[in-house]
């Protein structure tokens, strides 16, 4: 009983309840004609698509900068890397690597400026980060129209200039990570081993970073700034490094999402990832000043699982297509819960 109580205390009743609800959906799904293998495939694929973006929350939380509501800064950097790779005509693994390289370089520049700004608004980071994210997306909406891209795949056909709203990557690097060592479990369930391994690799890098001297100093800054200052740690420097790191991971994350989705979505699309990413890490048990890899894994799986399974099961149960309504209610309800949850 003591072990059970300890598990409940550590894992938390909210996550246990949500996990049990998700399990119940999988159990009743066959009763209403929903295939388990198809549903499980959808959940795992969505987990792989989103997990790296949720992982980008960890460095900024650990350094005391709070939740990264400015994640669009990193996502735009990744989008820039993606369209540059397409513009240069790279295909296959080389195309993804070029997208990563350009996206990471852009993220370093954007993240440094973003971090410098957050250092000037200490105490209001999350509010300012939200403004920065939205403002940067709107600024880049203008830049996407005037930047000198010329690839017919990317530009608007009727003018020959300005990027399309949706750019296909089918002929470039579609599923190049997802299909790596993919395991066909059944006709409707293909395990995206590549995305899972890639997320594991990124999580390992983040975990290893926080074992270094710089990572330890960053955690100290987030946990106890006064102690960190007394120990001679440059707080502003650590905060900037954490913002740059978060921005770089977000840039990589959106490229992983794009290669699985099959399209690069431009203009306002980064705004759709802000609250789901924040909600997922909070749902996993993180607080505004402490997060771990486990929080990312648990939160992303629960969030994407509920978001995927609930519409499918309810649609089949009542024979009415209300999937979009249910998706909005469920996703926004979980976001409200996660953002209003008090840390233990």
PDB file of N, CA and C in Angstrom, residues 162-218:
ATOM      1  N   UNK A 162       6.426  34.992 -53.805  1.00  0.00           N
ATOM      2  CA  UNK A 162       5.671  34.821 -52.572  1.00  0.00           C
ATOM      3  C   UNK A 162       5.366  33.350 -52.348  1.00  0.00           C
ATOM      4  N   UNK A 163       5.582  32.870 -51.122  1.00  0.00           N
ATOM      5  CA  UNK A 163       5.425  31.446 -50.847  1.00  0.00           C
ATOM      6  C   UNK A 163       3.963  31.046 -50.733  1.00  0.00           C
ATOM      7  N   UNK A 164       3.673  29.802 -51.098  1.00  0.00           N
ATOM      8  CA  UNK A 164       2.329  29.261 -50.963  1.00  0.00           C
ATOM      9  C   UNK A 164       1.973  29.096 -49.488  1.00  0.00           C
ATOM     10  N   UNK A 165       0.709  28.962 -49.200  1.00  0.00           N
ATOM     11  CA  UNK A 165       0.260  28.692 -47.839  1.00  0.00           C
ATOM     12  C   UNK A 165       0.666  27.280 -47.425  1.00  0.00           C
ATOM     13  N   UNK A 166       0.574  26.341 -48.365  1.00  0.00           N
ATOM     14  CA  UNK A 166       0.948  24.951 -48.107  1.00  0.00           C
ATOM     15  C   UNK A 166       1.896  24.486 -49.200  1.00  0.00           C
ATOM     16  N   UNK A 167       3.071  23.999 -48.787  1.00  0.00           N
ATOM     17  CA  UNK A 167       4.102  23.568 -49.733  1.00  0.00           C
ATOM     18  C   UNK A 167       4.309  22.060 -49.574  1.00  0.00           C
ATOM     19  N   UNK A 168       4.153  21.324 -50.648  1.00  0.00           N
ATOM     20  CA  UNK A 168       4.301  19.866 -50.600  1.00  0.00           C
ATOM     21  C   UNK A 168       5.773  19.470 -50.578  1.00  0.00           C
ATOM     22  N   UNK A 169       6.080  18.465 -49.762  1.00  0.00           N
ATOM     23  CA  UNK A 169       7.453  17.922 -49.741  1.00  0.00           C
ATOM     24  C   UNK A 169       7.459  16.481 -50.250  1.00  0.00           C
ATOM     25  N   UNK A 170       6.409  16.070 -50.938  1.00  0.00           N
ATOM     26  CA  UNK A 170       6.291  14.692 -51.427  1.00  0.00           C
ATOM     27  C   UNK A 170       7.495  14.280 -52.263  1.00  0.00           C
ATOM     28  N   UNK A 171       8.013  15.183 -53.084  1.00  0.00           N
ATOM     29  CA  UNK A 171       9.121  14.852 -53.973  1.00  0.00           C
ATOM     30  C   UNK A 171      10.482  15.172 -53.355  1.00  0.00           C
ATOM     31  N   UNK A 172      10.497  15.572 -52.103  1.00  0.00           N
ATOM     32  CA  UNK A 172      11.765  15.990 -51.503  1.00  0.00           C
ATOM     33  C   UNK A 172      12.181  15.082 -50.339  1.00  0.00           C
ATOM     34  N   UNK A 173      11.557  15.239 -49.187  1.00  0.00           N
ATOM     35  CA  UNK A 173      11.982  14.404 -48.047  1.00  0.00           C
ATOM     36  C   UNK A 173      10.804  13.948 -47.197  1.00  0.00           C
ATOM     37  N   UNK A 174       9.743  13.542 -47.889  1.00  0.00           N
ATOM     38  CA  UNK A 174       8.549  13.031 -47.216  1.00  0.00           C
ATOM     39  C   UNK A 174       8.836  11.683 -46.539  1.00  0.00           C
ATOM     40  N   UNK A 175       8.553  11.591 -45.230  1.00  0.00           N
ATOM     41  CA  UNK A 175       8.674  10.363 -44.439  1.00  0.00           C
ATOM     42  C   UNK A 175      10.102   9.802 -44.392  1.00  0.00           C
ATOM     43  N   UNK A 176      11.111  10.627 -44.618  1.00  0.00           N
ATOM     44  CA  UNK A 176      12.475  10.111 -44.609  1.00  0.00           C
ATOM     45  C   UNK A 176      12.938   9.729 -43.204  1.00  0.00           C
ATOM     46  N   UNK A 177      12.347  10.336 -42.191  1.00  0.00           N
ATOM     47  CA  UNK A 177      12.633   9.923 -40.817  1.00  0.00           C
ATOM     48  C   UNK A 177      11.621   8.871 -40.376  1.00  0.00           C
ATOM     49  N   UNK A 178      10.361   9.096 -40.679  1.00  0.00           N
ATOM     50  CA  UNK A 178       9.294   8.187 -40.249  1.00  0.00           C
ATOM     51  C   UNK A 178       9.505   6.765 -40.749  1.00  0.00           C
ATOM     52  N   UNK A 179       9.941   6.624 -42.001  1.00  0.00           N
ATOM     53  CA  UNK A 179      10.066   5.295 -42.607  1.00  0.00           C
ATOM     54  C   UNK A 179      11.375   4.602 -42.279  1.00  0.00           C
ATOM     55  N   UNK A 180      12.262   5.265 -41.568  1.00  0.00           N
ATOM     56  CA  UNK A 180      13.541   4.644 -41.219  1.00  0.00           C
ATOM     57  C   UNK A 180      13.305   3.498 -40.231  1.00  0.00           C
ATOM     58  N   UNK A 181      13.637   2.275 -40.642  1.00  0.00           N
ATOM     59  CA  UNK A 181      13.458   1.071 -39.821  1.00  0.00           C
ATOM     60  C   UNK A 181      12.005   0.881 -39.373  1.00  0.00           C
ATOM     61  N   UNK A 182      11.060   1.406 -40.159  1.00  0.00           N
ATOM     62  CA  UNK A 182       9.639   1.263 -39.807  1.00  0.00           C
ATOM     63  C   UNK A 182       9.258  -0.217 -39.733  1.00  0.00           C
ATOM     64  N   UNK A 183       8.453  -0.562 -38.733  1.00  0.00           N
ATOM     65  CA  UNK A 183       8.067  -1.958 -38.500  1.00  0.00           C
ATOM     66  C   UNK A 183       6.575  -2.117 -38.777  1.00  0.00           C
ATOM     67  N   UNK A 184       6.205  -2.885 -39.819  1.00  0.00           N
ATOM     68  CA  UNK A 184       4.770  -3.133 -40.089  1.00  0.00           C
ATOM     69  C   UNK A 184       4.206  -4.158 -39.109  1.00  0.00           C
ATOM     70  N   UNK A 185       3.475  -3.692 -38.120  1.00  0.00           N
ATOM     71  CA  UNK A 185       2.869  -4.589 -37.128  1.00  0.00           C
ATOM     72  C   UNK A 185       1.642  -5.276 -37.721  1.00  0.00           C
ATOM     73  N   UNK A 186       0.836  -4.520 -38.445  1.00  0.00           N
ATOM     74  CA  UNK A 186      -0.325  -5.055 -39.143  1.00  0.00           C
ATOM     75  C   UNK A 186      -0.581  -4.176 -40.362  1.00  0.00           C
ATOM     76  N   UNK A 187      -1.648  -4.468 -41.081  1.00  0.00           N
ATOM     77  CA  UNK A 187      -1.958  -3.690 -42.272  1.00  0.00           C
ATOM     78  C   UNK A 187      -2.211  -2.230 -41.940  1.00  0.00           C
ATOM     79  N   UNK A 188      -2.793  -1.973 -40.777  1.00  0.00           N
ATOM     80  CA  UNK A 188      -3.153  -0.604 -40.385  1.00  0.00           C
ATOM     81  C   UNK A 188      -2.249  -0.031 -39.298  1.00  0.00           C
ATOM     82  N   UNK A 189      -1.216  -0.736 -38.949  1.00  0.00           N
ATOM     83  CA  UNK A 189      -0.339  -0.279 -37.877  1.00  0.00           C
ATOM     84  C   UNK A 189       1.114  -0.458 -38.299  1.00  0.00           C
ATOM     85  N   UNK A 190       1.729   0.652 -38.670  1.00  0.00           N
ATOM     86  CA  UNK A 190       3.152   0.646 -39.021  1.00  0.00           C
ATOM     87  C   UNK A 190       3.879   1.514 -38.005  1.00  0.00           C
ATOM     88  N   UNK A 191       4.728   0.895 -37.215  1.00  0.00           N
ATOM     89  CA  UNK A 191       5.432   1.612 -36.160  1.00  0.00           C
ATOM     90  C   UNK A 191       6.464   2.560 -36.766  1.00  0.00           C
ATOM     91  N   UNK A 192       6.331   3.895 -36.537  1.00  0.00           N
ATOM     92  CA  UNK A 192       7.293   4.865 -37.096  1.00  0.00           C
ATOM     93  C   UNK A 192       8.583   4.879 -36.273  1.00  0.00           C
ATOM     94  N   UNK A 193       9.344   3.807 -36.402  1.00  0.00           N
ATOM     95  CA  UNK A 193      10.546   3.633 -35.583  1.00  0.00           C
ATOM     96  C   UNK A 193      11.495   4.816 -35.704  1.00  0.00           C
ATOM     97  N   UNK A 194      11.620   5.354 -36.915  1.00  0.00           N
ATOM     98  CA  UNK A 194      12.548   6.455 -37.132  1.00  0.00           C
ATOM     99  C   UNK A 194      12.234   7.665 -36.267  1.00  0.00           C
ATOM    100  N   UNK A 195      10.955   8.044 -36.206  1.00  0.00           N
ATOM    101  CA  UNK A 195      10.569   9.205 -35.387  1.00  0.00           C
ATOM    102  C   UNK A 195      10.776   8.936 -33.901  1.00  0.00           C
ATOM    103  N   UNK A 196      10.472   7.709 -33.466  1.00  0.00           N
ATOM    104  CA  UNK A 196      10.662   7.370 -32.057  1.00  0.00           C
ATOM    105  C   UNK A 196      12.142   7.411 -31.696  1.00  0.00           C
ATOM    106  N   UNK A 197      12.981   6.830 -32.579  1.00  0.00           N
ATOM    107  CA  UNK A 197      14.423   6.838 -32.333  1.00  0.00           C
ATOM    108  C   UNK A 197      14.979   8.264 -32.361  1.00  0.00           C
ATOM    109  N   UNK A 198      14.453   9.073 -33.282  1.00  0.00           N
ATOM    110  CA  UNK A 198      14.941  10.453 -33.369  1.00  0.00           C
ATOM    111  C   UNK A 198      14.579  11.233 -32.111  1.00  0.00           C
ATOM    112  N   UNK A 199      13.349  11.044 -31.635  1.00  0.00           N
ATOM    113  CA  UNK A 199      12.976  11.704 -30.388  1.00  0.00           C
ATOM    114  C   UNK A 199      13.857  11.216 -29.240  1.00  0.00           C
ATOM    115  N   UNK A 200      14.118   9.896 -29.202  1.00  0.00           N
ATOM    116  CA  UNK A 200      15.001   9.363 -28.159  1.00  0.00           C
ATOM    117  C   UNK A 200      16.383   9.980 -28.229  1.00  0.00           C
ATOM    118  N   UNK A 201      16.880  10.175 -29.448  1.00  0.00           N
ATOM    119  CA  UNK A 201      18.195  10.805 -29.630  1.00  0.00           C
ATOM    120  C   UNK A 201      18.188  12.240 -29.129  1.00  0.00           C
ATOM    121  N   UNK A 202      17.144  13.000 -29.478  1.00  0.00           N
ATOM    122  CA  UNK A 202      17.046  14.388 -29.027  1.00  0.00           C
ATOM    123  C   UNK A 202      16.901  14.457 -27.505  1.00  0.00           C
ATOM    124  N   UNK A 203      16.089  13.561 -26.944  1.00  0.00           N
ATOM    125  CA  UNK A 203      15.915  13.533 -25.490  1.00  0.00           C
ATOM    126  C   UNK A 203      17.230  13.197 -24.799  1.00  0.00           C
ATOM    127  N   UNK A 204      18.002  12.277 -25.392  1.00  0.00           N
ATOM    128  CA  UNK A 204      19.307  11.913 -24.825  1.00  0.00           C
ATOM    129  C   UNK A 204      20.255  13.101 -24.842  1.00  0.00           C
ATOM    130  N   UNK A 205      20.235  13.873 -25.937  1.00  0.00           N
ATOM    131  CA  UNK A 205      21.086  15.060 -26.013  1.00  0.00           C
ATOM    132  C   UNK A 205      20.721  16.084 -24.939  1.00  0.00           C
ATOM    133  N   UNK A 206      19.416  16.298 -24.746  1.00  0.00           N
ATOM    134  CA  UNK A 206      18.974  17.248 -23.723  1.00  0.00           C
ATOM    135  C   UNK A 206      19.359  16.751 -22.332  1.00  0.00           C
ATOM    136  N   UNK A 207      19.125  15.460 -22.080  1.00  0.00           N
ATOM    137  CA  UNK A 207      19.491  14.868 -20.782  1.00  0.00           C
ATOM    138  C   UNK A 207      20.996  15.003 -20.533  1.00  0.00           C
ATOM    139  N   UNK A 208      21.808  14.704 -21.566  1.00  0.00           N
ATOM    140  CA  UNK A 208      23.267  14.794 -21.422  1.00  0.00           C
ATOM    141  C   UNK A 208      23.703  16.239 -21.193  1.00  0.00           C
ATOM    142  N   UNK A 209      23.029  17.174 -21.874  1.00  0.00           N
ATOM    143  CA  UNK A 209      23.383  18.583 -21.696  1.00  0.00           C
ATOM    144  C   UNK A 209      23.201  19.022 -20.244  1.00  0.00           C
ATOM    145  N   UNK A 210      22.109  18.583 -19.625  1.00  0.00           N
ATOM    146  CA  UNK A 210      21.850  18.994 -18.246  1.00  0.00           C
ATOM    147  C   UNK A 210      22.734  18.268 -17.233  1.00  0.00           C
ATOM    148  N   UNK A 211      23.545  17.333 -17.704  1.00  0.00           N
ATOM    149  CA  UNK A 211      24.543  16.705 -16.845  1.00  0.00           C
ATOM    150  C   UNK A 211      25.891  17.419 -16.929  1.00  0.00           C
ATOM    151  N   UNK A 212      26.019  18.345 -17.880  1.00  0.00           N
ATOM    152  CA  UNK A 212      27.253  19.099 -18.022  1.00  0.00           C
ATOM    153  C   UNK A 212      27.297  20.253 -17.015  1.00  0.00           C
ATOM    154  N   UNK A 213      28.432  20.904 -16.957  1.00  0.00           N
ATOM    155  CA  UNK A 213      28.601  22.042 -16.049  1.00  0.00           C
ATOM    156  C   UNK A 213      27.631  23.174 -16.400  1.00  0.00           C
ATOM    157  N   UNK A 214      27.495  23.440 -17.697  1.00  0.00           N
ATOM    158  CA  UNK A 214      26.582  24.500 -18.132  1.00  0.00           C
ATOM    159  C   UNK A 214      25.139  24.144 -17.811  1.00  0.00           C
ATOM    160  N   UNK A 215      24.766  22.896 -18.064  1.00  0.00           N
ATOM    161  CA  UNK A 215      23.405  22.460 -17.769  1.00  0.00           C
ATOM    162  C   UNK A 215      23.076  22.518 -16.293  1.00  0.00           C
ATOM    163  N   UNK A 216      24.036  22.124 -15.461  1.00  0.00           N
ATOM    164  CA  UNK A 216      23.842  22.193 -14.007  1.00  0.00           C
ATOM    165  C   UNK A 216      23.688  23.640 -13.552  1.00  0.00           C
ATOM    166  N   UNK A 217      24.507  24.518 -14.131  1.00  0.00           N
ATOM    167  CA  UNK A 217      24.414  25.945 -13.793  1.00  0.00           C
ATOM    168  C   UNK A 217      23.062  26.506 -14.222  1.00  0.00           C
ATOM    169  N   UNK A 218      22.573  26.061 -15.369  1.00  0.00           N
ATOM    170  CA  UNK A 218      21.271  26.524 -15.860  1.00  0.00           C
ATOM    171  C   UNK A 218      20.153  26.098 -14.921  1.00  0.00           C
TER     172      UNK A 218
END
